[in-house]
Coordinates of N, CA and C in Angstrom, one line a residue:
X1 N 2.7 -8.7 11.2 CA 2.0 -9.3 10.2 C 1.1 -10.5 10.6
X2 N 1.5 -11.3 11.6 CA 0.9 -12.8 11.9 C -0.5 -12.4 12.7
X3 N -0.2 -11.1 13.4 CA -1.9 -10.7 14.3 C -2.7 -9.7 12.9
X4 N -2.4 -9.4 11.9 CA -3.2 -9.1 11.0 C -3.3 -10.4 10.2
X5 N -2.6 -11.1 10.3 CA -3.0 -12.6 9.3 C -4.3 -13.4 10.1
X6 N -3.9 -13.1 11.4 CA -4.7 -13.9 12.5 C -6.2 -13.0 12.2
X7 N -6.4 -11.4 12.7 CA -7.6 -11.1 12.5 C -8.5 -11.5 10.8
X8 N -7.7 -11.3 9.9 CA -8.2 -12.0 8.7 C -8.5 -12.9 8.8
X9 N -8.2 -14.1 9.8 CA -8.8 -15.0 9.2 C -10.3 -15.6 10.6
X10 N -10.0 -14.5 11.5 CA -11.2 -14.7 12.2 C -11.8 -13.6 11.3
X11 N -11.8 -12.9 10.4 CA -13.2 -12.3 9.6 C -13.4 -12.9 8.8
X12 N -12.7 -13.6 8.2 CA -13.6 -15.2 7.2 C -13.9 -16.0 7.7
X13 N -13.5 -16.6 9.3 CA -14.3 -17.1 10.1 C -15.6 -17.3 10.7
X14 N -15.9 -15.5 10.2 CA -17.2 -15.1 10.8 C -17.9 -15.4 10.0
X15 N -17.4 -15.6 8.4 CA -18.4 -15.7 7.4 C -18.6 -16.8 6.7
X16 N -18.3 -17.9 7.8 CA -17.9 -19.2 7.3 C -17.6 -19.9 6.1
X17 N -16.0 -18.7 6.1 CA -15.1 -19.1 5.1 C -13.3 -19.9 6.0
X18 N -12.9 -19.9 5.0 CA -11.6 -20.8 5.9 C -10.3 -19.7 5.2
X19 N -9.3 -19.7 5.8 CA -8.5 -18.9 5.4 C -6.7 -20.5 4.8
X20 N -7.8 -20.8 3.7 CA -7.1 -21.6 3.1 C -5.2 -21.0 2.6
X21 N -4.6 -22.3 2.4 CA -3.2 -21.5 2.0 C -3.3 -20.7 0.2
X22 N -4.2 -20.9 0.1 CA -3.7 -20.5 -1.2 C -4.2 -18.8 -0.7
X23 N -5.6 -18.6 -0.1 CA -6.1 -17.4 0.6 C -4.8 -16.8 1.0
X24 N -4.5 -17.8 2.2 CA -3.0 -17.0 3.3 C -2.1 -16.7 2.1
X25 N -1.6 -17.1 1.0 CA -0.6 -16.7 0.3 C -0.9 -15.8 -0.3
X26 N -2.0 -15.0 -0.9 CA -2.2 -14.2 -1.6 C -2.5 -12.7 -0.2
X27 N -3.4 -13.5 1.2 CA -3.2 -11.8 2.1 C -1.7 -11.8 2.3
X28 N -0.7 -12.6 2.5 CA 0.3 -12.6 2.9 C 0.7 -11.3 1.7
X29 N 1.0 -11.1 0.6 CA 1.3 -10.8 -0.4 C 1.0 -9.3 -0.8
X30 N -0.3 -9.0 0.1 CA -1.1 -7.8 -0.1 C -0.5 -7.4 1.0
X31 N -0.3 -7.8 2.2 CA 0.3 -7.6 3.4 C 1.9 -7.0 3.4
X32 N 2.5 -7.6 2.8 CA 3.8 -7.5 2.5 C 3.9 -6.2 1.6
X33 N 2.7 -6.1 0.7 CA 3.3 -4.4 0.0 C 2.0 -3.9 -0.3
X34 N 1.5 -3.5 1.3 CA 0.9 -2.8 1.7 C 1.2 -1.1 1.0
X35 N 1.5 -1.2 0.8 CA 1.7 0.5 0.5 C 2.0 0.9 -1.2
X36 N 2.0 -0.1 -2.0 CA 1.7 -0.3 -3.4 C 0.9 -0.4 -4.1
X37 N -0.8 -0.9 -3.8 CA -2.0 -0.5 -4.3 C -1.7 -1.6 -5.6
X38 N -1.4 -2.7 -5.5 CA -1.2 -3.8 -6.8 C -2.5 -4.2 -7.1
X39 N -2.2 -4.6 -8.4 CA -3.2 -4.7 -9.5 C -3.5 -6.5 -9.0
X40 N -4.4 -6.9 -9.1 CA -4.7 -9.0 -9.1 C -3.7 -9.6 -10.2
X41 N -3.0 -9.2 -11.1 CA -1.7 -9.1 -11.8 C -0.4 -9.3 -11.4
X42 N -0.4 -8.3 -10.5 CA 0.6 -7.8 -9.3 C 0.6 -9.1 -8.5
X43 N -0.4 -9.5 -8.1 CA -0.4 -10.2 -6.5 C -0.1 -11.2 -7.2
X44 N -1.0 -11.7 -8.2 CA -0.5 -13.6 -8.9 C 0.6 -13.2 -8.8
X45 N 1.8 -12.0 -9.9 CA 2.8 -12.7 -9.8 C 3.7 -12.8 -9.1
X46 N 3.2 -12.3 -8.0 CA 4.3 -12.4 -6.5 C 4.0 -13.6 -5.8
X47 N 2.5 -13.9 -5.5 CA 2.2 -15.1 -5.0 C 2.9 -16.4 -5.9
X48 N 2.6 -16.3 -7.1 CA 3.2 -17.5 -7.8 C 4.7 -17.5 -7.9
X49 N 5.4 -16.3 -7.4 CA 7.2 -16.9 -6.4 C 7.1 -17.5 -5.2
X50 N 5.9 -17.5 -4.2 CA 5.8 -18.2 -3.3 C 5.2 -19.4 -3.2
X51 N 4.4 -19.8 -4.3 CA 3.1 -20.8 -4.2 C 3.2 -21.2 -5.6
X52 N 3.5 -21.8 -6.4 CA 3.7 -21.9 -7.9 C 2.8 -22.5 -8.2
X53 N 2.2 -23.1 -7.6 CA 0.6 -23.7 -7.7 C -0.3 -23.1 -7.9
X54 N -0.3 -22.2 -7.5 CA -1.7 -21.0 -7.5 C -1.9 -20.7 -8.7
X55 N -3.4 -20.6 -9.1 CA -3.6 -20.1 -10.6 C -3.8 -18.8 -10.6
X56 N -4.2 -18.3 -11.4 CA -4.8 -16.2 -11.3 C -6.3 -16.4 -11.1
X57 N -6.9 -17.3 -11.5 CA -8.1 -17.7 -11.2 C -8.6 -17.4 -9.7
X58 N -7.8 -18.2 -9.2 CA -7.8 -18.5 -7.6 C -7.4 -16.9 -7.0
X59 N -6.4 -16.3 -7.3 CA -5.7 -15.1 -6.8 C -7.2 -14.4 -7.2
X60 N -7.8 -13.8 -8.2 CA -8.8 -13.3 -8.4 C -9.8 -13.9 -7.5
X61 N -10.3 -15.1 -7.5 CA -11.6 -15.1 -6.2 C -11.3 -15.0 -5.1
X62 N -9.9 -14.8 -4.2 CA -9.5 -14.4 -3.2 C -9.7 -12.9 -3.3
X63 N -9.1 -12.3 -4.1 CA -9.3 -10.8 -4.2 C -10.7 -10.4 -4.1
X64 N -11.7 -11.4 -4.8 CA -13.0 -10.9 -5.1 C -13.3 -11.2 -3.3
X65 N -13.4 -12.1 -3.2 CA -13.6 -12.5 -1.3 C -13.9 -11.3 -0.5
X66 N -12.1 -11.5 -0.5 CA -11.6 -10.3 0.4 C -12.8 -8.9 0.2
X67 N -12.6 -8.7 -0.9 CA -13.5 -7.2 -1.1 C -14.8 -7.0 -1.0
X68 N -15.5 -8.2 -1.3 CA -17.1 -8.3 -1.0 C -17.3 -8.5 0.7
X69 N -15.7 -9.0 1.5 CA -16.3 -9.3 3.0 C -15.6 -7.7 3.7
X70 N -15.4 -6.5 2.5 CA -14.9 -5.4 3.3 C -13.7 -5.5 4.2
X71 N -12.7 -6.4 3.4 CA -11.5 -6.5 4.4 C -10.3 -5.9 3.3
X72 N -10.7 -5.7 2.0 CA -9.6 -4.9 0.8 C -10.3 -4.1 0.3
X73 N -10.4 -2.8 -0.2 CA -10.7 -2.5 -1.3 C -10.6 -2.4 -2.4
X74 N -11.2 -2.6 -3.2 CA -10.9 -1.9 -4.9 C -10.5 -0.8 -4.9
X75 N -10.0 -0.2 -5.7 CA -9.2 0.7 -6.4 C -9.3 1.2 -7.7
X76 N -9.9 1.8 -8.4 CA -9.8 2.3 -9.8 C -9.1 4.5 -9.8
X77 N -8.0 4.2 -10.8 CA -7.3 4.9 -10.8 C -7.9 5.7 -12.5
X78 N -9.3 5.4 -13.3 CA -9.2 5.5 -14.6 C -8.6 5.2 -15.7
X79 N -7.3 4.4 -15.0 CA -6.9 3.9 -16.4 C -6.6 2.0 -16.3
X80 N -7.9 2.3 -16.3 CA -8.2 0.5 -16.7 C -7.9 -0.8 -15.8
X81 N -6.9 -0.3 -14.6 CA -6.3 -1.3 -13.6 C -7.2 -1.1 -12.6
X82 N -7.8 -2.4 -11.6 CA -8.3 -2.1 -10.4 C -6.5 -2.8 -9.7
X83 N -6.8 -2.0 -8.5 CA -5.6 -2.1 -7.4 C -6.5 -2.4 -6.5
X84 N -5.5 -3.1 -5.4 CA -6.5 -3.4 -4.1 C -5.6 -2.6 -2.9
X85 N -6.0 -2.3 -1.7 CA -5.3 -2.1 -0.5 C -6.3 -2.9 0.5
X86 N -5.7 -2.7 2.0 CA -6.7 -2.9 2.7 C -7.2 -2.4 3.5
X87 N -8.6 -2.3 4.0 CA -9.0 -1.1 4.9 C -8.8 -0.7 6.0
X88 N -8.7 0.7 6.2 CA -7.8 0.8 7.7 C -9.0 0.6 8.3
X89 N -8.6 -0.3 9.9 CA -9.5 -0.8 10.4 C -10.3 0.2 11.1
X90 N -9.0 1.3 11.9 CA -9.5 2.3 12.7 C -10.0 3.6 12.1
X91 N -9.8 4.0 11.0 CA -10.5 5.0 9.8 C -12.0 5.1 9.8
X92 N -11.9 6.7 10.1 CA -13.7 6.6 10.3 C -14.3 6.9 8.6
X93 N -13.3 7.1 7.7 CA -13.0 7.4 6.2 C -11.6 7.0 5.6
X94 N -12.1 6.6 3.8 CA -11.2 6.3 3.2 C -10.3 7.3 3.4
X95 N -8.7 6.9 2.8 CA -8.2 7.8 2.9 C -8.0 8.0 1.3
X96 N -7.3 9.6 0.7 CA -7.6 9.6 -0.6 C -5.9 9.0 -1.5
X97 N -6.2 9.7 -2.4 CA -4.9 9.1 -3.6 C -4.6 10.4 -4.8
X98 N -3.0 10.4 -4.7 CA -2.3 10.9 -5.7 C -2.3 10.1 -6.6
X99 N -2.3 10.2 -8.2 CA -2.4 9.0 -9.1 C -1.6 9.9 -10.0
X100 N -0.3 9.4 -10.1 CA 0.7 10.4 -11.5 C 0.1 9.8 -12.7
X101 N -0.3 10.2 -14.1 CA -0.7 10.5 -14.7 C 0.0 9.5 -15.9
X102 N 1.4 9.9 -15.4 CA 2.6 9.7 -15.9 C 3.0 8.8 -15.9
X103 N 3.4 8.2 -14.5 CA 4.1 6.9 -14.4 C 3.2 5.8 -13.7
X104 N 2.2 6.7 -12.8 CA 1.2 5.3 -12.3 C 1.0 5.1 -10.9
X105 N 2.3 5.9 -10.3 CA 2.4 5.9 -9.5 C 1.3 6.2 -8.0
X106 N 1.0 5.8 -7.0 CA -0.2 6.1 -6.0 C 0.7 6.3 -4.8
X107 N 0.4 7.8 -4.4 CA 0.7 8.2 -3.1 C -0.4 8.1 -2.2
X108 N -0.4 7.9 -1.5 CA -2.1 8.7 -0.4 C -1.6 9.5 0.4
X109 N -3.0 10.2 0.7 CA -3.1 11.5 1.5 C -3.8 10.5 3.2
X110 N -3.6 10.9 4.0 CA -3.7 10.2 4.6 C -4.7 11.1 6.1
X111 N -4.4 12.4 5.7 CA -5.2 13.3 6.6 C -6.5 13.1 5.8
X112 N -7.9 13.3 6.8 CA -8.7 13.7 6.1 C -9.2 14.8 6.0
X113 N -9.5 15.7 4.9 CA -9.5 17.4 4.8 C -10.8 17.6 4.6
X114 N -11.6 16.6 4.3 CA -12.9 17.0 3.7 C -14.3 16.8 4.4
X115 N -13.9 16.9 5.9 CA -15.0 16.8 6.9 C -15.9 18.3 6.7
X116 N -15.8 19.4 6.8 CA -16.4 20.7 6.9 C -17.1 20.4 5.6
X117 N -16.5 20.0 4.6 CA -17.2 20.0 3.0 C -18.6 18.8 3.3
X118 N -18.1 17.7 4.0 CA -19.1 16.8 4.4 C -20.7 17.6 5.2
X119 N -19.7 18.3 6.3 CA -21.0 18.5 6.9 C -22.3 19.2 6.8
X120 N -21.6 20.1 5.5 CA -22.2 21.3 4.2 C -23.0 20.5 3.5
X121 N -22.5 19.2 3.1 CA -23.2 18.5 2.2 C -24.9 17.7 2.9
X122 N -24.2 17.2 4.0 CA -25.2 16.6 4.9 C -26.5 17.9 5.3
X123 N -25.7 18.6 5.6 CA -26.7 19.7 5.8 C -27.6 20.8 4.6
X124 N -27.1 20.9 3.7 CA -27.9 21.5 2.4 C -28.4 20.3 1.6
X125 N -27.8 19.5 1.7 CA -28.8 18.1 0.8 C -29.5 17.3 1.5
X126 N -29.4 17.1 2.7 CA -30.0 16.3 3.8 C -29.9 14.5 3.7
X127 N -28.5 14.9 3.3 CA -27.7 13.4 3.2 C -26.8 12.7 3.7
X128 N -26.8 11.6 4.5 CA -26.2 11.2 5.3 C -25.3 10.4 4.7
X129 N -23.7 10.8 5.0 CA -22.6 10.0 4.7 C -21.6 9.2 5.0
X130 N -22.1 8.4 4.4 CA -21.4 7.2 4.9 C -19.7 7.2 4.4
X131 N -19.1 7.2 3.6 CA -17.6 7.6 3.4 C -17.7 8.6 1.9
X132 N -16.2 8.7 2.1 CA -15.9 9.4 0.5 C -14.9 8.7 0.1
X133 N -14.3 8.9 -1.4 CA -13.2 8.9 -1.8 C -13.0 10.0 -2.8
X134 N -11.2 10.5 -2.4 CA -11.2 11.6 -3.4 C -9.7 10.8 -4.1
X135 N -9.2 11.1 -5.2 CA -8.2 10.8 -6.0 C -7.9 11.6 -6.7
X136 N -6.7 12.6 -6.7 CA -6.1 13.7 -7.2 C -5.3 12.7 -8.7
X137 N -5.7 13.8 -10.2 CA -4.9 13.2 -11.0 C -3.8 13.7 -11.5
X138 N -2.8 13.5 -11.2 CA -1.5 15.0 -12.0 C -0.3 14.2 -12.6
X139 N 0.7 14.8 -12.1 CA 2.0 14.4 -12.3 C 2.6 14.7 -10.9
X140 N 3.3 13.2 -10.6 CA 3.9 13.0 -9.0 C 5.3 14.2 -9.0
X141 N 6.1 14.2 -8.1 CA 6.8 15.1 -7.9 C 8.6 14.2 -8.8
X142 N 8.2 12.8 -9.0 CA 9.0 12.2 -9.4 C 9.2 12.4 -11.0
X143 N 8.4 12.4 -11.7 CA 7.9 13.0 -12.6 C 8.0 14.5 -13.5
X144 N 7.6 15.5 -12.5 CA 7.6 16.6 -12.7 C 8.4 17.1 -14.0
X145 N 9.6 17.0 -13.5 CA 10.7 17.5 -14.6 C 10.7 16.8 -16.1
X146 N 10.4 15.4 -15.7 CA 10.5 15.0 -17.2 C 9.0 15.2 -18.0
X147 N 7.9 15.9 -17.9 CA 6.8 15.7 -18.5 C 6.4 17.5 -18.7
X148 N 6.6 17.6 -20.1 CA 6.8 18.9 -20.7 C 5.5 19.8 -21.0
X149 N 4.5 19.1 -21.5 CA 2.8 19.4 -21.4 C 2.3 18.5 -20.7
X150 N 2.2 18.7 -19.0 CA 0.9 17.8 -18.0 C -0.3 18.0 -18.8
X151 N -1.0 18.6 -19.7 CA -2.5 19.0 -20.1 C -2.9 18.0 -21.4
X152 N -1.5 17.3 -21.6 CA -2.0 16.4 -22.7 C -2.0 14.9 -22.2
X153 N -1.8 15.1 -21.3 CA -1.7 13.7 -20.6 C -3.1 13.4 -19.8
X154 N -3.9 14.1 -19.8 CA -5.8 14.1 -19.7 C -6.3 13.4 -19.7
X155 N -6.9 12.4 -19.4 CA -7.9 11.3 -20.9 C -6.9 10.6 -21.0
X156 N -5.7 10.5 -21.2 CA -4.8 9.2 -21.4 C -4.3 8.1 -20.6
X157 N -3.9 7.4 -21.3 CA -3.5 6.1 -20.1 C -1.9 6.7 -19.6
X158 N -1.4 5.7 -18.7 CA -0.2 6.0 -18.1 C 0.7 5.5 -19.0
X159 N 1.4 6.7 -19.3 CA 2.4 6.0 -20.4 C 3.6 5.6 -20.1

């Protein structure tokens, strides 16, 4: 975590920003549950067990930071929450997302499948691509059994 704490803060370095503690406590935080896709919700309230100082104000223009200097991204799942992760450095593409329907849950797919579809696209539209994202919506495997009509859960929020 400390040589990803370190390259973060020589990329706000670059952009002659400072990687202030209240900053360090909120990547620390995104860092730490890496693999949860948390809402700026999420991170205040984890950061404010570490830092009780911090406002959501602050946690939000860190988030916003981070994402305009391409070191987190946003996340929109359609039901009204942006999530953040952060970008894989070495990824020549996003990677995509399972989003249960149900409980909210975000798996990622982590292969990318959709190069041949790319190169079709590039080639019959004469469009050069720069990334994709794809986001599958269903019901997770956790799920499954308890959710009796998946078809009405559509259009809905996560209930």
């Amino acid at each position: 975590m400390e040589e990803r704490v370190k390259q973060i803060k020589q990329q706000l370095s670059a952009h002659n920003y400072k990687l202030t503690p209240q900053r360090e406590a909120t990547v620390r935080v995104l860092l730490e549950n890496e693999q949860d896709h948390l809402s700026a919700e999420d991170v205040y309230l984890l950061v404010k067990e570490k830092a009780p100082e911090i406002g959501l104000a602050t946690v939000y223009r860190t988030l916003e930071l981070l994402s305009d200097l391409q070191i987190i991204h946003k996340l929109n799942f359609g039901d009204g929450v942006t999530r953040y992760e952060f970008r894989a450095e070495d990824a020549e593409h996003h990677h995509h997302h399972l989003f249960c329907l149900h409980c909210g849950t975000v798996d990622e797919i982590t292969d990318d499948w959709l190069g041949p579809i790319e190169q079709r696209v590039e080639k019959e539209f004469d469009f050069q691509i720069i990334d994709h994202r794809l986001t599958f919506h269903g019901i997770c495997h956790r799920c499954k059994d308890q959710v009796k009509d998946p078809k009405k859960l559509v259009g809905s929020k996560v209930t």
